[in-house]
PDB file of C-alpha atoms in Angstrom:
ATOM      1  CA  UNK A   1      21.703  -9.005   1.454  1.00  0.00           C
ATOM      2  CA  UNK A   2      21.637 -12.605   0.231  1.00  0.00           C
ATOM      3  CA  UNK A   3      19.727 -15.560   1.578  1.00  0.00           C
ATOM      4  CA  UNK A   4      20.579 -19.222   1.437  1.00  0.00           C
ATOM      5  CA  UNK A   5      18.915 -22.322   2.752  1.00  0.00           C
ATOM      6  CA  UNK A   6      20.733 -24.723   4.987  1.00  0.00           C
ATOM      7  CA  UNK A   7      18.490 -27.595   4.024  1.00  0.00           C
ATOM      8  CA  UNK A   8      18.311 -28.989   7.554  1.00  0.00           C
ATOM      9  CA  UNK A   9      14.815 -30.083   8.530  1.00  0.00           C
ATOM     10  CA  UNK A  10      13.558 -32.332  11.279  1.00  0.00           C
ATOM     11  CA  UNK A  11      10.379 -33.505  12.944  1.00  0.00           C
ATOM     12  CA  UNK A  12      10.109 -34.089  16.689  1.00  0.00           C
ATOM     13  CA  UNK A  13       7.478 -34.121  19.419  1.00  0.00           C
ATOM     14  CA  UNK A  14       7.215 -30.330  19.171  1.00  0.00           C
ATOM     15  CA  UNK A  15       6.304 -30.312  15.478  1.00  0.00           C
ATOM     16  CA  UNK A  16       8.624 -29.640  12.599  1.00  0.00           C
ATOM     17  CA  UNK A  17      11.606 -27.392  12.548  1.00  0.00           C
ATOM     18  CA  UNK A  18      14.019 -26.179   9.949  1.00  0.00           C
ATOM     19  CA  UNK A  19      17.052 -23.967   9.947  1.00  0.00           C
ATOM     20  CA  UNK A  20      17.585 -21.203   7.420  1.00  0.00           C
ATOM     21  CA  UNK A  21      20.851 -19.330   6.967  1.00  0.00           C
ATOM     22  CA  UNK A  22      20.783 -15.552   6.615  1.00  0.00           C
ATOM     23  CA  UNK A  23      23.735 -13.979   4.814  1.00  0.00           C
ATOM     24  CA  UNK A  24      23.995 -10.450   6.190  1.00  0.00           C
ATOM     25  CA  UNK A  25      26.235  -7.492   5.366  1.00  0.00           C
ATOM     26  CA  UNK A  26      29.983  -7.944   5.614  1.00  0.00           C
ATOM     27  CA  UNK A  27      29.822 -11.711   5.162  1.00  0.00           C
ATOM     28  CA  UNK A  28      28.198 -12.184   8.568  1.00  0.00           C
ATOM     29  CA  UNK A  29      25.688 -15.052   8.801  1.00  0.00           C
ATOM     30  CA  UNK A  30      22.921 -15.824  11.267  1.00  0.00           C
ATOM     31  CA  UNK A  31      20.816 -18.930  11.682  1.00  0.00           C
ATOM     32  CA  UNK A  32      17.041 -18.664  11.711  1.00  0.00           C
ATOM     33  CA  UNK A  33      15.281 -21.500  13.508  1.00  0.00           C
ATOM     34  CA  UNK A  34      11.695 -21.981  12.312  1.00  0.00           C
ATOM     35  CA  UNK A  35       9.248 -24.194  14.200  1.00  0.00           C
ATOM     36  CA  UNK A  36       5.833 -25.315  12.962  1.00  0.00           C
ATOM     37  CA  UNK A  37       3.107 -27.602  14.194  1.00  0.00           C
ATOM     38  CA  UNK A  38       3.520 -29.842  11.160  1.00  0.00           C
ATOM     39  CA  UNK A  39       3.225 -30.122   7.409  1.00  0.00           C
ATOM     40  CA  UNK A  40       0.625 -28.142   5.443  1.00  0.00           C
ATOM     41  CA  UNK A  41      -1.810 -31.031   5.019  1.00  0.00           C
ATOM     42  CA  UNK A  42      -4.934 -32.504   6.563  1.00  0.00           C
ATOM     43  CA  UNK A  43      -6.415 -30.636   9.531  1.00  0.00           C
ATOM     44  CA  UNK A  44      -3.634 -28.031   9.644  1.00  0.00           C
ATOM     45  CA  UNK A  45      -4.203 -27.195   5.977  1.00  0.00           C
ATOM     46  CA  UNK A  46      -7.978 -26.946   6.534  1.00  0.00           C
ATOM     47  CA  UNK A  47      -7.467 -24.689   9.564  1.00  0.00           C
ATOM     48  CA  UNK A  48      -5.113 -22.323   7.712  1.00  0.00           C
ATOM     49  CA  UNK A  49      -7.373 -22.143   4.676  1.00  0.00           C
ATOM     50  CA  UNK A  50     -10.355 -21.429   6.919  1.00  0.00           C
ATOM     51  CA  UNK A  51      -8.449 -18.664   8.695  1.00  0.00           C
ATOM     52  CA  UNK A  52      -7.079 -17.083   5.515  1.00  0.00           C
ATOM     53  CA  UNK A  53      -9.865 -17.494   3.000  1.00  0.00           C
ATOM     54  CA  UNK A  54     -13.145 -18.248   4.804  1.00  0.00           C
ATOM     55  CA  UNK A  55     -13.103 -15.540   7.483  1.00  0.00           C
ATOM     56  CA  UNK A  56     -12.892 -18.198  10.216  1.00  0.00           C
ATOM     57  CA  UNK A  57     -11.032 -15.896  12.602  1.00  0.00           C
ATOM     58  CA  UNK A  58     -11.871 -18.041  15.624  1.00  0.00           C
ATOM     59  CA  UNK A  59      -9.372 -20.595  14.301  1.00  0.00           C
ATOM     60  CA  UNK A  60      -6.538 -18.212  15.224  1.00  0.00           C
ATOM     61  CA  UNK A  61      -7.136 -18.714  18.941  1.00  0.00           C
ATOM     62  CA  UNK A  62      -7.140 -22.521  18.711  1.00  0.00           C
ATOM     63  CA  UNK A  63      -4.099 -22.592  16.416  1.00  0.00           C
ATOM     64  CA  UNK A  64      -2.207 -20.211  18.691  1.00  0.00           C
ATOM     65  CA  UNK A  65      -2.896 -22.468  21.648  1.00  0.00           C
ATOM     66  CA  UNK A  66      -1.322 -25.350  19.754  1.00  0.00           C
ATOM     67  CA  UNK A  67       1.516 -23.162  18.433  1.00  0.00           C
ATOM     68  CA  UNK A  68       2.639 -22.140  21.912  1.00  0.00           C
ATOM     69  CA  UNK A  69       5.124 -25.057  21.817  1.00  0.00           C
ATOM     70  CA  UNK A  70       6.749 -23.382  18.790  1.00  0.00           C
ATOM     71  CA  UNK A  71       7.749 -20.253  20.754  1.00  0.00           C
ATOM     72  CA  UNK A  72      11.342 -20.590  21.972  1.00  0.00           C
ATOM     73  CA  UNK A  73      11.875 -20.179  25.710  1.00  0.00           C
ATOM     74  CA  UNK A  74      14.292 -17.288  25.114  1.00  0.00           C
ATOM     75  CA  UNK A  75      11.720 -15.140  23.231  1.00  0.00           C
ATOM     76  CA  UNK A  76      11.348 -11.617  24.659  1.00  0.00           C
ATOM     77  CA  UNK A  77       8.737 -10.384  22.181  1.00  0.00           C
ATOM     78  CA  UNK A  78       6.410 -11.824  19.527  1.00  0.00           C
ATOM     79  CA  UNK A  79       5.781 -10.043  16.240  1.00  0.00           C
ATOM     80  CA  UNK A  80       4.478 -11.163  12.852  1.00  0.00           C
ATOM     81  CA  UNK A  81       5.369 -11.022   9.187  1.00  0.00           C
ATOM     82  CA  UNK A  82       2.650  -8.673   7.908  1.00  0.00           C
ATOM     83  CA  UNK A  83       0.695  -9.766   4.891  1.00  0.00           C
ATOM     84  CA  UNK A  84       0.353  -7.378   1.978  1.00  0.00           C
ATOM     85  CA  UNK A  85      -1.943  -4.363   2.343  1.00  0.00           C
ATOM     86  CA  UNK A  86      -4.026  -5.711  -0.550  1.00  0.00           C
ATOM     87  CA  UNK A  87      -4.647  -9.034   1.227  1.00  0.00           C
ATOM     88  CA  UNK A  88      -5.345  -7.342   4.562  1.00  0.00           C
ATOM     89  CA  UNK A  89      -7.871  -5.085   2.832  1.00  0.00           C
ATOM     90  CA  UNK A  90      -9.559  -8.026   1.093  1.00  0.00           C
ATOM     91  CA  UNK A  91      -9.799 -10.102   4.284  1.00  0.00           C
ATOM     92  CA  UNK A  92     -10.346  -7.272   6.728  1.00  0.00           C
ATOM     93  CA  UNK A  93      -7.572  -8.616   8.970  1.00  0.00           C
ATOM     94  CA  UNK A  94      -4.031  -9.985   8.911  1.00  0.00           C
ATOM     95  CA  UNK A  95      -4.108 -13.652   9.890  1.00  0.00           C
ATOM     96  CA  UNK A  96      -0.485 -13.619  11.099  1.00  0.00           C
ATOM     97  CA  UNK A  97      -1.273 -10.699  13.401  1.00  0.00           C
ATOM     98  CA  UNK A  98      -4.239 -12.585  14.872  1.00  0.00           C
ATOM     99  CA  UNK A  99      -2.020 -15.611  15.491  1.00  0.00           C
ATOM    100  CA  UNK A 100       0.684 -13.451  17.113  1.00  0.00           C
ATOM    101  CA  UNK A 101      -1.744 -11.695  19.451  1.00  0.00           C
ATOM    102  CA  UNK A 102      -3.324 -14.981  20.552  1.00  0.00           C
ATOM    103  CA  UNK A 103       0.120 -16.559  20.976  1.00  0.00           C
ATOM    104  CA  UNK A 104       1.059 -13.706  23.245  1.00  0.00           C
ATOM    105  CA  UNK A 105      -2.037 -14.338  25.353  1.00  0.00           C
ATOM    106  CA  UNK A 106      -1.256 -18.077  25.560  1.00  0.00           C
ATOM    107  CA  UNK A 107       2.435 -17.714  26.397  1.00  0.00           C
ATOM    108  CA  UNK A 108       2.624 -14.433  28.309  1.00  0.00           C
ATOM    109  CA  UNK A 109       5.325 -13.219  25.912  1.00  0.00           C
ATOM    110  CA  UNK A 110       4.403  -9.638  24.914  1.00  0.00           C
ATOM    111  CA  UNK A 111       3.581  -8.839  21.287  1.00  0.00           C
ATOM    112  CA  UNK A 112       4.590  -5.766  19.324  1.00  0.00           C
ATOM    113  CA  UNK A 113       4.137  -4.572  15.749  1.00  0.00           C
ATOM    114  CA  UNK A 114       7.804  -4.421  14.734  1.00  0.00           C
ATOM    115  CA  UNK A 115       7.623  -4.958  10.969  1.00  0.00           C
ATOM    116  CA  UNK A 116       6.162  -2.984   8.088  1.00  0.00           C
ATOM    117  CA  UNK A 117       5.900  -4.515   4.641  1.00  0.00           C
ATOM    118  CA  UNK A 118       7.324  -2.299   1.899  1.00  0.00           C
ATOM    119  CA  UNK A 119       5.863  -4.017  -1.142  1.00  0.00           C
ATOM    120  CA  UNK A 120       2.310  -4.887  -2.055  1.00  0.00           C
ATOM    121  CA  UNK A 121       2.889  -8.290  -3.609  1.00  0.00           C
ATOM    122  CA  UNK A 122       1.574 -11.231  -1.617  1.00  0.00           C
ATOM    123  CA  UNK A 123       3.060 -14.715  -1.784  1.00  0.00           C
ATOM    124  CA  UNK A 124      -0.195 -16.629  -2.360  1.00  0.00           C
ATOM    125  CA  UNK A 125      -0.513 -17.990  -5.885  1.00  0.00           C
ATOM    126  CA  UNK A 126       3.073 -17.199  -6.859  1.00  0.00           C
ATOM    127  CA  UNK A 127       5.468 -19.727  -8.348  1.00  0.00           C
ATOM    128  CA  UNK A 128       8.378 -21.052  -6.337  1.00  0.00           C
ATOM    129  CA  UNK A 129      10.786 -18.808  -8.248  1.00  0.00           C
ATOM    130  CA  UNK A 130       8.587 -15.774  -7.578  1.00  0.00           C
ATOM    131  CA  UNK A 131       8.322 -16.688  -3.875  1.00  0.00           C
ATOM    132  CA  UNK A 132      12.101 -16.801  -3.549  1.00  0.00           C
ATOM    133  CA  UNK A 133      12.177 -13.079  -4.329  1.00  0.00           C
ATOM    134  CA  UNK A 134      11.408 -12.135  -0.770  1.00  0.00           C
ATOM    135  CA  UNK A 135       8.998  -9.449   0.279  1.00  0.00           C
ATOM    136  CA  UNK A 136      10.732  -6.403   1.731  1.00  0.00           C
ATOM    137  CA  UNK A 137      10.295  -5.324   5.335  1.00  0.00           C
ATOM    138  CA  UNK A 138      11.514  -2.487   7.484  1.00  0.00           C
ATOM    139  CA  UNK A 139      11.680  -2.972  11.235  1.00  0.00           C
ATOM    140  CA  UNK A 140      11.142  -0.573  14.099  1.00  0.00           C
ATOM    141  CA  UNK A 141      14.224  -0.201  16.293  1.00  0.00           C
ATOM    142  CA  UNK A 142      14.571  -3.216  18.559  1.00  0.00           C
ATOM    143  CA  UNK A 143      16.034  -2.847  22.031  1.00  0.00           C
ATOM    144  CA  UNK A 144      19.466  -4.447  22.125  1.00  0.00           C
ATOM    145  CA  UNK A 145      19.758  -8.009  23.318  1.00  0.00           C
ATOM    146  CA  UNK A 146      16.096  -8.694  22.529  1.00  0.00           C
ATOM    147  CA  UNK A 147      15.110 -12.081  21.137  1.00  0.00           C
ATOM    148  CA  UNK A 148      12.244 -11.767  18.678  1.00  0.00           C
ATOM    149  CA  UNK A 149       9.911 -14.518  17.494  1.00  0.00           C
ATOM    150  CA  UNK A 150       8.252 -13.817  14.125  1.00  0.00           C
ATOM    151  CA  UNK A 151       4.891 -15.502  13.492  1.00  0.00           C
ATOM    152  CA  UNK A 152       3.481 -16.478  10.111  1.00  0.00           C
ATOM    153  CA  UNK A 153       0.814 -18.932   9.038  1.00  0.00           C
ATOM    154  CA  UNK A 154       2.636 -21.109   6.493  1.00  0.00           C
ATOM    155  CA  UNK A 155       6.284 -21.239   5.492  1.00  0.00           C
ATOM    156  CA  UNK A 156       7.016 -22.485   1.977  1.00  0.00           C
ATOM    157  CA  UNK A 157      10.378 -21.285   0.664  1.00  0.00           C
ATOM    158  CA  UNK A 158      11.193 -19.407   3.871  1.00  0.00           C
ATOM    159  CA  UNK A 159      11.719 -16.150   1.955  1.00  0.00           C
ATOM    160  CA  UNK A 160       9.194 -14.152   3.997  1.00  0.00           C
ATOM    161  CA  UNK A 161      10.626 -15.190   7.366  1.00  0.00           C
ATOM    162  CA  UNK A 162      14.221 -14.705   6.158  1.00  0.00           C
ATOM    163  CA  UNK A 163      13.382 -11.171   4.984  1.00  0.00           C
ATOM    164  CA  UNK A 164      11.584 -10.373   8.246  1.00  0.00           C
ATOM    165  CA  UNK A 165      14.459 -11.762  10.333  1.00  0.00           C
ATOM    166  CA  UNK A 166      17.046  -9.791   8.379  1.00  0.00           C
ATOM    167  CA  UNK A 167      15.122  -6.546   8.906  1.00  0.00           C
ATOM    168  CA  UNK A 168      14.837  -7.244  12.642  1.00  0.00           C
ATOM    169  CA  UNK A 169      18.540  -8.083  12.992  1.00  0.00           C
ATOM    170  CA  UNK A 170      19.455  -4.862  11.188  1.00  0.00           C
ATOM    171  CA  UNK A 171      17.158  -3.000  13.604  1.00  0.00           C
ATOM    172  CA  UNK A 172      19.048  -4.339  16.618  1.00  0.00           C
ATOM    173  CA  UNK A 173      17.534  -7.713  17.541  1.00  0.00           C
ATOM    174  CA  UNK A 174      19.941 -10.104  19.239  1.00  0.00           C
ATOM    175  CA  UNK A 175      18.328 -13.225  17.815  1.00  0.00           C
ATOM    176  CA  UNK A 176      15.290 -13.963  15.649  1.00  0.00           C
ATOM    177  CA  UNK A 177      13.303 -17.192  15.411  1.00  0.00           C
ATOM    178  CA  UNK A 178      10.188 -18.124  13.471  1.00  0.00           C
ATOM    179  CA  UNK A 179       6.960 -19.851  14.466  1.00  0.00           C
ATOM    180  CA  UNK A 180       4.233 -20.904  12.069  1.00  0.00           C
ATOM    181  CA  UNK A 181       1.276 -23.212  11.813  1.00  0.00           C
ATOM    182  CA  UNK A 182       2.567 -25.361   8.971  1.00  0.00           C
ATOM    183  CA  UNK A 183       5.371 -25.881   6.486  1.00  0.00           C
ATOM    184  CA  UNK A 184       5.274 -26.805   2.837  1.00  0.00           C
ATOM    185  CA  UNK A 185       8.200 -28.889   1.682  1.00  0.00           C
ATOM    186  CA  UNK A 186       9.291 -26.661  -1.208  1.00  0.00           C
TER     187      UNK A 186
END
């Protein structure tokens, strides 16, 4: 499975969005729309850092309330791109899971744990080249014709969300989109 970037990015009244291209088996491609509140700077950066590194879990609820505009209207279920087991153990929680659960409460779209991370390497602190080697995920079977929204905190290269989306499509999802707090222009 190969991934490529379409390079299309835009900013509108609903935050930022970008489109990634997934190259799947047999030459089939899918587009992955990713929406974020804005760039990883200022207050958004402070909020994410507080959530991830300062045990400020209450930020997840406020961020999810803001992120509700990033959930596409066609979403049937919300899931998240799990962080590595090492990071979850260090923090005591998975920040993407907290965001997904609060987003579900804000939007009424049900959440489900659909992804399991197969490798232990996190993305934090890695170089751009290292980040492009995507983490590996396996997805639980997804009911056919389901539209899944994958939540993460920050998207940099897009490798994590592309890998998560590919696993979900292989597991039967009809369409996959991404929602995150912020984007880094990588």
